[in-house]
Amino acid sequence: MDPAAVSPTAASIGLRQLLMVLGDSLVEVQAAPAGLDVEIRGVSLLDPEDPPTAQPGELVLVIGARGRAAFPALRAAGRDGAAAVVVKLDGPGQAAALSETAAEAGVALLSLRSEARWEQVNALARAALDDAPPGGPGMGAEEGDLFSLAQTTAILTSGIVSIEDAANRVLAYSRTTDSDEADDLRRRSILGWQGPEGYLAKLREWGVFQHLHSSDEVIGIDSHPELGIRRRLAVAIRSGDRQLGTIWVQEGSVPLSERSRQALLGAARVAALHLVRRRRELSDDVTLTRTLLAGLLDGSTGPQPLATHLGFDAGRPAAVLGFSYGTTEGYEIPEGAAAPELTHSEVTNLVSVHIAARHRSALVTQVDPRIYVLLPQLPRGVDTDTLRGWTQEITDAARRHLGLPLRGSVGCLVPGLGDVFESRREADRILDAMVSAGVTVAVAALPDIQAEVLVSEILTLLSAHPEIRDPRLTALVSHDSRHQGRLAETLLTYLNSFGDIRAAAAQLHVHPNTLRYRLRRAEQLTGLDLSRPDQRLLAMLQLRLPPTG
């Protein structure tokens, strides 16, 4: 059990209220031996590699252990006093056996829909706890609780309510008692946590988003049975001239009430207060996290501030992944790509989403022009090969979805957060070498390209210290520059080919006699003696410097 996965809050929520938040689109109750009024005081994620433990009152999300594999987690949850356990089922036949075990353990059992994502139920459950009053479920929901607001709005309008942010991501929704009431758009929006692009395109075509962007008035959308869309109303959530989100009301099995439009206007004003407060709190927290993370990565601050802020165990293994792209890192951004600032955001979001699916405590930050991922408190069994695989998935996704060639580096595994700077430094060394040496692989750890890294660092020293360069080679490069010659290039190609005249000539697309002439000419101009190993070695290094070096 990862300590950072537990939601540290003094608030609690009843299982019945949590089920209303999650809704039957996500979870289904399989067993509730203590009833639905048990209190949930935290959320934790149990990985198959972790020992099965829980804290009293927790909602335990058993990730990666389907069906019978969840038996140990169920028994441990009952032993430790957890409130409920969420699992995924492999098939309908497993529900009975798991329910029987849950009843014996005295813990509620919820099954997660196969198409739903763990990070979705985790985020929704935590949001419900964060919005719950500290006095417990008996105190009732705060006015600012978006889920309570959605449920209240549903009652007032006799409809089915969803509250979304400005990017059309679902923040909260009302509970439906009849799954047939919800149309295809609502079901797919909740399961996907965002409206499907095909439906969003239709709404744009009909001018719905344009209206919401420019007006405070409620807009109506007629039903479209051919698209699986029932009649709805929508209103923008605004703070001044800025749109923070949208409230949607879908008509269910009964017509919307006569006062639906008025109820929607009021709900939008209440939701605006909530979103403004949430944005301010999140902004302060994110700013502090980024500051502490940046200090840890550059070695200017120790591990304890970040560990205390986020509840990390500073003594567990950690590692840093690095990513780079763009013209400053040796890549050309494809023609037609988004503006650089948008590209930065898209890449950071892509990295964040993919790494969060692999490691729940991961932190992502951008230090121009690179993106770094801190992987704190890594579980047992995670090694360099594992991290290389995670990094490869991200670079593949960037090429597939964004059309961007992304480089990824795997820093060394370190024993704790106090040594994270060394892992970040190694990730940078690898990226530097991948750029300067023209390494063709998209992802590398130090053992993969150690020679390239060391040569790259030697060249950096040569570039920074002209006094340790051979002036004869410098003169050869200058001669080529003045006369548009290729003597330096020919010499380096010859040396890289182990002195094989024919191989070097083929690489340069010249006749072997032409190559021999150029080598003699280079020796005559500089006084170099290519029969001497030391001069050949120095030439191989120095001629790799860029002309300006």
Coordinates of C-alpha atoms in Angstrom, one line a residue:
M1 CA 0.0 0.0 0.0
D2 CA 1.4 3.3 -1.1
P3 CA 1.1 5.9 1.8
A4 CA 0.8 8.7 -0.7
A5 CA -2.2 7.0 -2.2
V6 CA -4.3 7.6 0.9
S7 CA -6.5 10.6 0.9
P8 CA -5.5 12.5 4.1
T9 CA -8.7 14.3 5.1
A10 CA -10.6 14.8 8.3
A11 CA -13.9 14.6 6.3
S12 CA -15.9 11.5 5.6
I13 CA -18.7 10.5 3.4
G14 CA -21.2 7.7 3.7
L15 CA -21.0 4.8 1.2
R16 CA -24.6 5.6 0.1
Q17 CA -23.5 9.2 -0.8
L18 CA -20.4 8.0 -2.5
L19 CA -22.5 5.6 -4.7
M20 CA -24.6 8.5 -5.7
V21 CA -21.5 10.4 -6.8
L22 CA -20.0 7.5 -8.7
G23 CA -23.3 6.3 -10.2
D24 CA -24.2 3.0 -11.6
S25 CA -22.4 3.9 -14.9
L26 CA -19.2 3.2 -13.0
V27 CA -19.7 0.8 -10.1
E28 CA -22.2 -1.8 -8.9
V29 CA -22.7 -2.9 -5.3
Q30 CA -22.0 -6.7 -5.0
A31 CA -22.1 -6.9 -1.2
A32 CA -22.7 -4.6 1.7
P33 CA -22.7 -6.6 4.9
A34 CA -22.7 -3.5 7.2
G35 CA -25.2 -1.6 5.1
L36 CA -24.7 1.5 3.0
D37 CA -24.3 3.9 5.8
V38 CA -20.7 3.0 6.7
E39 CA -18.3 6.0 6.7
I40 CA -15.5 6.3 4.1
R41 CA -12.6 8.4 5.5
G42 CA -10.0 7.9 2.8
V43 CA -9.1 6.4 -0.6
S44 CA -6.1 4.1 -1.2
L45 CA -4.9 2.2 -4.2
L46 CA -3.6 -1.4 -3.7
D47 CA -1.1 -2.6 -6.3
P48 CA -0.6 -6.3 -6.9
E49 CA 3.0 -5.9 -5.9
D50 CA 2.1 -4.3 -2.5
P51 CA 1.3 -6.3 0.6
P52 CA -2.5 -6.4 1.1
T53 CA -3.1 -3.9 3.9
A54 CA -5.7 -1.1 4.5
Q55 CA -6.5 1.6 7.0
P56 CA -9.8 1.8 9.0
G57 CA -12.6 3.5 6.9
E58 CA -10.7 3.4 3.6
L59 CA -12.1 2.8 0.2
V60 CA -9.6 0.4 -1.3
L61 CA -9.2 0.3 -5.1
V62 CA -7.6 -3.1 -6.0
I63 CA -5.8 -2.3 -9.2
G64 CA -4.5 -5.1 -11.4
A65 CA -6.0 -8.0 -9.5
R66 CA -9.2 -9.2 -11.2
G67 CA -11.6 -11.7 -9.9
R68 CA -10.2 -14.4 -7.6
A69 CA -6.9 -12.6 -7.4
A70 CA -8.6 -10.0 -5.2
F71 CA -9.4 -12.5 -2.4
P72 CA -6.3 -11.5 -0.3
A73 CA -7.2 -7.9 -0.6
L74 CA -10.8 -8.5 0.5
R75 CA -9.7 -10.5 3.6
A76 CA -7.0 -7.9 4.5
A77 CA -9.5 -5.0 4.1
G78 CA -11.9 -6.8 6.5
R79 CA -9.1 -7.5 9.0
D80 CA -7.9 -3.9 8.9
G81 CA -11.4 -2.3 9.1
A82 CA -11.6 -0.9 5.6
A83 CA -15.1 0.4 4.6
A84 CA -15.2 -1.0 1.0
V85 CA -13.2 -2.6 -1.7
V86 CA -13.5 -1.9 -5.5
V87 CA -12.5 -4.7 -7.9
K88 CA -12.9 -5.5 -11.6
L89 CA -14.5 -8.9 -12.5
D90 CA -13.3 -11.2 -15.2
G91 CA -16.8 -12.7 -15.6
P92 CA -20.2 -12.9 -14.1
G93 CA -19.4 -16.1 -12.3
Q94 CA -16.9 -14.5 -10.0
A95 CA -19.3 -12.1 -8.3
A96 CA -20.9 -14.7 -6.1
A97 CA -17.6 -16.1 -4.7
L98 CA -16.2 -12.6 -4.1
S99 CA -19.4 -11.4 -2.5
E100 CA -19.3 -14.4 -0.1
T101 CA -15.7 -13.6 0.8
A102 CA -16.7 -9.9 1.3
A103 CA -19.6 -10.9 3.6
E104 CA -17.3 -13.1 5.7
A105 CA -14.8 -10.3 5.9
G106 CA -17.5 -7.7 6.8
V107 CA -16.5 -5.3 4.1
A108 CA -18.5 -3.8 1.2
L109 CA -17.7 -5.0 -2.3
L110 CA -18.1 -2.8 -5.4
S111 CA -17.4 -3.9 -8.9
L112 CA -16.0 -1.5 -11.4
R113 CA -17.4 -1.6 -15.0
S114 CA -14.9 -3.2 -17.3
E115 CA -14.7 -0.2 -19.6
A116 CA -14.2 2.3 -16.8
R117 CA -10.7 3.6 -15.8
W118 CA -9.2 3.3 -12.3
E119 CA -8.0 6.9 -12.3
Q120 CA -11.5 8.0 -13.0
V121 CA -13.1 6.4 -9.9
N122 CA -10.1 7.4 -7.9
A123 CA -10.4 11.1 -8.8
L124 CA -14.2 11.1 -8.3
A125 CA -14.0 9.4 -4.9
R126 CA -11.3 11.8 -3.8
A127 CA -13.2 14.8 -5.1
A128 CA -16.3 13.7 -3.1
L129 CA -14.2 13.4 0.0
D130 CA -12.5 16.7 -0.5
D131 CA -15.9 18.4 -0.8
A132 CA -17.4 16.6 2.2
P133 CA -17.8 18.5 5.4
P134 CA -15.3 17.7 8.2
G135 CA -18.2 16.7 10.5
G136 CA -18.9 13.6 8.6
P137 CA -21.8 12.4 6.5
G138 CA -24.4 13.4 9.1
M139 CA -23.6 17.1 8.5
G140 CA -24.9 17.1 5.0
A141 CA -23.2 18.2 1.8
E142 CA -21.7 21.7 1.5
E143 CA -23.2 24.2 -0.8
G144 CA -20.1 24.0 -2.9
D145 CA -20.3 20.2 -3.6
L146 CA -20.6 19.9 -7.3
F147 CA -22.1 16.4 -7.1
S148 CA -24.8 17.6 -4.6
L149 CA -25.4 20.6 -6.9
A150 CA -25.8 18.2 -9.9
Q151 CA -28.3 16.1 -7.9
T152 CA -30.3 19.1 -6.7
T153 CA -30.4 20.5 -10.2
A154 CA -31.6 17.2 -11.5
I155 CA -34.5 17.2 -9.0
L156 CA -35.4 20.8 -9.9
T157 CA -35.4 20.2 -13.6
S158 CA -36.7 16.6 -13.6
G159 CA -33.7 15.9 -15.9
I160 CA -30.3 14.2 -15.9
V161 CA -27.4 16.6 -15.1
S162 CA -23.7 16.8 -16.0
I163 CA -21.3 19.6 -15.0
E164 CA -18.3 20.0 -17.3
D165 CA -15.3 22.3 -17.3
A166 CA -14.3 24.6 -20.2
A167 CA -12.5 21.7 -21.9
N168 CA -15.7 19.5 -21.9
R169 CA -14.3 17.2 -19.2
V170 CA -17.0 15.9 -16.8
L171 CA -16.6 17.2 -13.3
A172 CA -19.8 15.9 -11.7
Y173 CA -23.1 14.4 -12.6
S174 CA -26.4 13.4 -11.1
R175 CA -27.3 9.9 -10.3
T176 CA -29.9 8.1 -12.5
T177 CA -32.1 5.3 -11.2
D178 CA -32.9 4.0 -14.7
S179 CA -30.0 3.4 -17.0
D180 CA -32.3 3.6 -20.0
E181 CA -33.0 7.2 -19.2
A182 CA -29.4 8.3 -20.1
D183 CA -28.7 8.7 -23.8
D184 CA -25.6 7.5 -25.6
L185 CA -23.9 10.9 -25.3
R186 CA -24.2 11.0 -21.5
R187 CA -23.1 7.4 -21.1
R188 CA -20.0 7.8 -23.2
S189 CA -19.2 11.2 -21.7
I190 CA -19.2 9.8 -18.2
L191 CA -17.3 6.6 -19.0
G192 CA -14.8 8.5 -21.1
W193 CA -14.8 11.5 -18.7
Q194 CA -15.2 13.7 -21.8
G195 CA -17.7 14.1 -24.5
P196 CA -16.9 12.0 -27.6
E197 CA -15.4 14.0 -30.4
G198 CA -18.1 13.1 -32.9
Y199 CA -20.8 14.5 -30.7
L200 CA -18.8 17.6 -29.8
A201 CA -18.3 18.2 -33.5
K202 CA -22.1 18.2 -34.0
L203 CA -22.6 20.6 -31.2
R204 CA -20.0 22.9 -32.8
E205 CA -21.8 22.6 -36.1
W206 CA -25.1 23.6 -34.5
G207 CA -23.6 26.7 -32.9
V208 CA -24.1 25.4 -29.3
F209 CA -20.5 26.1 -28.1
Q210 CA -20.5 29.5 -29.8
H211 CA -23.7 30.5 -27.9
L212 CA -22.3 29.2 -24.6
H213 CA -19.1 31.1 -25.1
S214 CA -20.8 34.4 -25.7
S215 CA -24.1 34.3 -23.7
D216 CA -25.4 33.7 -20.2
E217 CA -28.7 32.5 -21.5
V218 CA -29.9 28.9 -21.5
I219 CA -29.8 27.2 -24.9
G220 CA -32.0 24.3 -26.0
I221 CA -30.8 21.4 -28.2
D222 CA -33.5 19.3 -29.9
S223 CA -33.4 15.5 -29.8
H224 CA -31.6 13.6 -32.5
P225 CA -32.6 9.9 -32.3
E226 CA -30.4 9.1 -35.2
L227 CA -27.4 10.2 -33.2
G228 CA -28.6 8.8 -29.9
I229 CA -29.1 12.3 -28.5
R230 CA -32.2 13.3 -26.5
R231 CA -33.4 16.8 -25.9
R232 CA -31.2 18.9 -23.6
L233 CA -30.7 22.3 -22.1
A234 CA -27.3 23.9 -21.5
V235 CA -26.0 27.0 -19.7
A236 CA -22.5 28.4 -19.4
I237 CA -20.8 28.7 -16.0
R238 CA -19.2 32.1 -16.0
S239 CA -17.0 34.3 -13.8
G240 CA -17.2 37.8 -15.3
D241 CA -16.5 37.4 -19.0
R242 CA -14.7 34.1 -18.6
Q243 CA -16.4 30.7 -19.2
L244 CA -15.4 28.2 -16.5
G245 CA -17.6 25.3 -17.8
T246 CA -21.1 24.2 -18.7
I247 CA -24.1 22.6 -17.1
W248 CA -26.1 20.2 -19.3
V249 CA -29.5 18.8 -18.5
Q250 CA -30.7 15.9 -20.5
E251 CA -34.4 15.0 -20.7
G252 CA -35.1 11.5 -19.4
S253 CA -38.2 9.4 -19.2
V254 CA -40.3 12.5 -18.2
P255 CA -40.4 16.0 -19.8
L256 CA -38.2 18.7 -18.2
S257 CA -40.0 20.8 -15.7
E258 CA -41.5 24.2 -16.6
R259 CA -38.9 26.0 -14.5
S260 CA -35.9 24.2 -15.8
R261 CA -34.3 27.2 -17.4
Q262 CA -34.6 29.3 -14.2
A263 CA -33.2 26.4 -12.2
L264 CA -30.3 26.1 -14.6
L265 CA -29.4 29.8 -14.3
G266 CA -29.2 29.5 -10.5
A267 CA -27.2 26.3 -10.7
A268 CA -24.7 28.0 -13.0
R269 CA -24.1 30.8 -10.5
V270 CA -23.6 28.4 -7.6
A271 CA -21.3 26.3 -9.7
A272 CA -19.2 29.4 -10.6
L273 CA -18.5 30.1 -6.9
H274 CA -17.4 26.5 -6.5
L275 CA -15.1 26.5 -9.6
V276 CA -13.5 29.8 -8.7
R277 CA -12.7 28.6 -5.2
R278 CA -11.4 25.2 -6.5
R279 CA -9.2 26.9 -9.1
R280 CA -7.7 29.2 -6.5
E281 CA -6.9 26.4 -4.1
L282 CA -5.5 24.1 -6.9
S283 CA -3.4 27.0 -8.3
D284 CA -1.8 27.6 -4.9
D285 CA -1.1 23.9 -4.4
V286 CA 0.2 23.3 -7.9
T287 CA 2.5 26.4 -7.6
L288 CA 4.0 25.1 -4.3
T289 CA 4.4 21.6 -5.7
R290 CA 6.2 22.9 -8.8
T291 CA 8.5 25.1 -6.8
L292 CA 9.5 22.2 -4.5
L293 CA 9.9 19.8 -7.4
A294 CA 12.1 22.2 -9.3
G295 CA 14.3 22.7 -6.3
L296 CA 14.7 19.0 -5.8
L297 CA 15.5 18.3 -9.4
D298 CA 18.2 21.0 -9.6
G299 CA 19.7 20.1 -6.2
S300 CA 18.9 23.5 -4.6
T301 CA 16.6 22.0 -1.9
G302 CA 16.5 18.8 0.0
P303 CA 13.8 16.1 -0.2
Q304 CA 11.9 16.8 3.0
P305 CA 9.8 19.8 1.9
L306 CA 8.3 17.9 -1.1
A307 CA 8.0 14.7 0.8
T308 CA 6.1 16.4 3.6
H309 CA 3.9 18.4 1.2
L310 CA 2.8 15.4 -0.7
G311 CA 3.1 12.6 1.9
F312 CA 5.9 10.8 0.1
D313 CA 8.3 8.4 1.7
A314 CA 11.7 10.0 1.0
G315 CA 13.6 6.8 1.8
R316 CA 12.1 4.7 -1.0
P317 CA 13.7 4.3 -4.5
A318 CA 13.1 7.0 -7.1
A319 CA 14.1 7.9 -10.6
V320 CA 13.8 10.7 -13.2
L321 CA 12.8 10.4 -16.8
G322 CA 13.7 13.2 -19.3
F323 CA 12.0 14.1 -22.6
S324 CA 13.0 16.5 -25.3
Y325 CA 11.8 17.6 -28.7
G326 CA 11.8 20.7 -31.0
T327 CA 14.5 22.6 -32.9
T328 CA 16.5 23.5 -29.8
E329 CA 17.0 19.8 -29.1
G330 CA 17.9 18.7 -32.6
Y331 CA 14.4 17.9 -33.9
E332 CA 12.3 19.8 -36.3
I333 CA 8.7 20.3 -35.3
P334 CA 6.6 19.0 -38.2
E335 CA 5.0 21.5 -40.6
G336 CA 1.4 22.3 -39.6
A337 CA 2.0 21.4 -35.9
A338 CA 0.4 23.6 -33.2
A339 CA 2.0 26.7 -31.9
P340 CA 5.0 26.0 -29.7
E341 CA 3.2 27.0 -26.5
L342 CA 0.3 24.7 -27.3
T343 CA 2.7 21.9 -28.3
H344 CA 4.4 22.2 -24.9
S345 CA 1.1 21.9 -23.2
E346 CA 0.0 18.9 -25.3
V347 CA 3.3 17.0 -24.8
T348 CA 3.2 17.7 -21.1
N349 CA -0.4 16.5 -20.8
L350 CA 0.4 13.4 -22.9
V351 CA 3.4 12.5 -20.7
S352 CA 1.3 13.1 -17.5
V353 CA -1.6 10.9 -18.6
H354 CA 0.6 8.0 -19.7
I355 CA 2.9 8.0 -16.7
A356 CA 0.0 8.4 -14.2
A357 CA -1.4 5.1 -15.6
R358 CA 1.9 3.4 -14.7
H359 CA 2.9 5.1 -11.4
R360 CA 0.3 6.9 -9.4
S361 CA 2.7 9.2 -7.5
A362 CA 4.5 10.5 -10.6
L363 CA 5.1 14.2 -10.9
V364 CA 5.6 16.0 -14.2
T365 CA 7.2 19.4 -14.8
Q366 CA 8.7 21.3 -17.6
V367 CA 12.0 23.1 -17.5
D368 CA 12.4 24.5 -21.0
P369 CA 13.1 23.0 -23.3
R370 CA 12.7 19.6 -21.5
I371 CA 10.0 17.8 -19.6
Y372 CA 11.0 15.8 -16.5
V373 CA 9.1 13.0 -14.7
L374 CA 9.9 12.3 -11.0
L375 CA 9.0 8.8 -10.0
P376 CA 9.1 8.7 -6.2
Q377 CA 8.6 5.7 -3.9
L378 CA 8.9 3.1 -6.7
P379 CA 7.6 -0.3 -5.8
R380 CA 9.7 -3.5 -5.7
G381 CA 10.4 -5.0 -9.1
V382 CA 10.7 -1.8 -11.0
D383 CA 14.1 -1.7 -12.7
T384 CA 15.7 0.2 -15.6
D385 CA 14.0 -2.2 -18.1
T386 CA 10.6 -1.3 -16.7
L387 CA 11.3 2.4 -16.8
R388 CA 12.6 2.1 -20.4
G389 CA 9.3 0.4 -21.4
W390 CA 7.3 3.2 -19.8
T391 CA 9.3 5.8 -21.6
Q392 CA 9.0 4.0 -24.9
E393 CA 5.2 4.0 -24.5
I394 CA 5.2 7.8 -24.1
T395 CA 7.5 8.5 -27.1
D396 CA 5.4 6.1 -29.3
A397 CA 2.2 7.9 -28.2
A398 CA 3.7 11.3 -28.9
R399 CA 4.6 10.2 -32.5
R400 CA 1.2 8.5 -33.0
H401 CA -1.1 11.2 -31.5
L402 CA 0.8 14.4 -31.8
G403 CA 3.0 13.6 -34.8
L404 CA 6.1 14.7 -32.7
P405 CA 9.4 12.9 -32.6
L406 CA 10.0 12.8 -28.8
R407 CA 13.3 11.6 -27.2
G408 CA 13.2 10.0 -23.8
S409 CA 16.0 9.2 -21.3
V410 CA 15.9 7.0 -18.2
G411 CA 17.9 8.4 -15.3
C412 CA 19.5 6.0 -12.8
L413 CA 17.5 4.4 -10.0
V414 CA 18.5 6.1 -6.7
P415 CA 17.8 4.9 -3.1
G416 CA 15.7 7.9 -2.1
L417 CA 14.5 11.4 -2.9
G418 CA 17.7 12.9 -1.5
D419 CA 19.6 11.5 -4.5
V420 CA 17.1 12.6 -7.2
F421 CA 19.5 15.2 -8.5
E422 CA 21.9 12.5 -9.6
S423 CA 19.1 10.7 -11.6
R424 CA 18.1 14.0 -13.2
R425 CA 21.7 14.7 -14.1
E426 CA 22.0 11.3 -15.8
A427 CA 18.8 11.8 -17.7
D428 CA 20.3 15.1 -19.0
R429 CA 23.6 13.5 -19.9
I430 CA 21.7 10.9 -22.0
L431 CA 19.6 13.6 -23.8
D432 CA 22.6 15.7 -24.4
A433 CA 24.4 12.8 -26.1
M434 CA 21.3 11.8 -28.1
V435 CA 21.2 15.3 -29.6
S436 CA 25.0 15.8 -30.2
A437 CA 25.8 12.3 -31.3
G438 CA 22.7 11.9 -33.5
V439 CA 21.6 8.8 -31.7
T440 CA 18.7 7.2 -33.7
V441 CA 16.9 5.4 -30.9
A442 CA 14.1 7.3 -29.3
V443 CA 14.6 6.0 -25.8
A444 CA 17.8 5.2 -23.9
A445 CA 19.3 4.5 -20.5
L446 CA 23.0 5.1 -19.7
P447 CA 24.1 1.5 -20.4
D448 CA 22.5 1.7 -23.9
I449 CA 24.7 4.6 -25.1
Q450 CA 27.4 4.9 -22.5
A451 CA 30.2 5.4 -25.1
E452 CA 28.2 8.1 -26.9
V453 CA 27.5 9.9 -23.6
L454 CA 31.2 9.9 -22.6
V455 CA 32.4 11.0 -26.1
S456 CA 29.8 13.8 -26.0
E457 CA 31.1 15.0 -22.7
I458 CA 34.7 14.9 -24.0
L459 CA 33.6 17.0 -26.9
T460 CA 32.0 19.5 -24.6
L461 CA 35.3 19.8 -22.8
L462 CA 37.2 20.3 -26.1
S463 CA 34.7 22.9 -27.1
A464 CA 35.0 24.8 -23.9
H465 CA 38.9 24.7 -23.8
P466 CA 40.5 25.7 -27.1
E467 CA 43.9 25.4 -25.4
I468 CA 43.7 21.6 -25.5
R469 CA 42.8 21.4 -29.2
D470 CA 45.3 20.7 -32.0
P471 CA 45.7 24.0 -34.0
R472 CA 46.6 22.0 -37.1
L473 CA 43.1 20.5 -37.1
T474 CA 41.5 23.9 -36.4
A475 CA 43.4 25.2 -39.4
L476 CA 42.1 22.4 -41.6
V477 CA 38.5 23.2 -40.7
S478 CA 39.1 26.9 -41.4
H479 CA 40.6 26.0 -44.8
D480 CA 37.5 24.1 -45.7
S481 CA 35.3 27.0 -44.6
R482 CA 37.2 29.5 -46.8
H483 CA 37.4 27.3 -49.9
Q484 CA 34.2 25.3 -49.5
G485 CA 36.3 22.2 -49.2
R486 CA 35.7 18.8 -47.7
L487 CA 39.1 17.7 -46.4
A488 CA 38.0 17.6 -42.8
E489 CA 34.9 15.7 -43.6
T490 CA 36.9 13.2 -45.7
L491 CA 39.5 12.7 -43.0
L492 CA 36.8 12.1 -40.3
T493 CA 34.9 9.6 -42.5
Y494 CA 38.2 7.8 -43.3
L495 CA 39.0 7.5 -39.5
N496 CA 35.5 6.4 -38.7
S497 CA 35.8 3.7 -41.3
F498 CA 38.9 2.2 -39.6
G499 CA 41.1 3.3 -42.4
D500 CA 39.0 1.4 -45.0
I501 CA 39.5 3.5 -48.2
R502 CA 36.8 1.8 -50.2
A503 CA 34.2 2.0 -47.4
A504 CA 34.9 5.7 -46.7
A505 CA 34.8 6.5 -50.4
A506 CA 31.4 4.8 -50.8
Q507 CA 30.1 6.7 -47.9
L508 CA 31.2 10.0 -49.4
H509 CA 30.1 8.9 -52.9
V510 CA 33.6 9.6 -54.4
H511 CA 36.2 7.4 -56.2
P512 CA 38.8 5.8 -53.8
N513 CA 41.5 7.7 -55.7
T514 CA 39.7 11.0 -54.9
L515 CA 39.6 10.0 -51.3
R516 CA 43.4 9.2 -51.3
Y517 CA 44.2 12.6 -52.9
R518 CA 42.2 14.4 -50.2
L519 CA 43.9 12.6 -47.4
R520 CA 47.4 13.5 -48.9
R521 CA 46.3 17.1 -49.3
A522 CA 45.1 17.3 -45.7
E523 CA 48.5 15.9 -44.5
Q524 CA 50.3 18.4 -46.7
L525 CA 48.3 21.4 -45.5
T526 CA 48.5 20.6 -41.8
G527 CA 51.6 18.5 -41.3
L528 CA 49.6 15.7 -39.7
D529 CA 51.0 12.2 -39.7
L530 CA 48.0 9.8 -39.9
S531 CA 50.4 6.8 -39.3
R532 CA 50.6 8.0 -35.6
P533 CA 47.8 6.6 -33.4
D534 CA 47.7 9.7 -31.1
Q535 CA 47.1 12.0 -34.0
R536 CA 44.4 9.8 -35.4
L537 CA 42.7 9.7 -32.0
L538 CA 42.8 13.4 -31.5
A539 CA 41.6 14.0 -35.1
M540 CA 38.6 11.7 -34.6
L541 CA 37.5 13.7 -31.5
Q542 CA 38.3 17.3 -32.6
L543 CA 36.8 16.9 -36.0
R544 CA 33.5 16.0 -34.5
L545 CA 33.2 19.5 -33.0
P546 CA 30.8 21.8 -34.9
P547 CA 32.6 24.3 -37.1
T548 CA 32.0 27.2 -34.7
G549 CA 33.8 25.1 -32.0

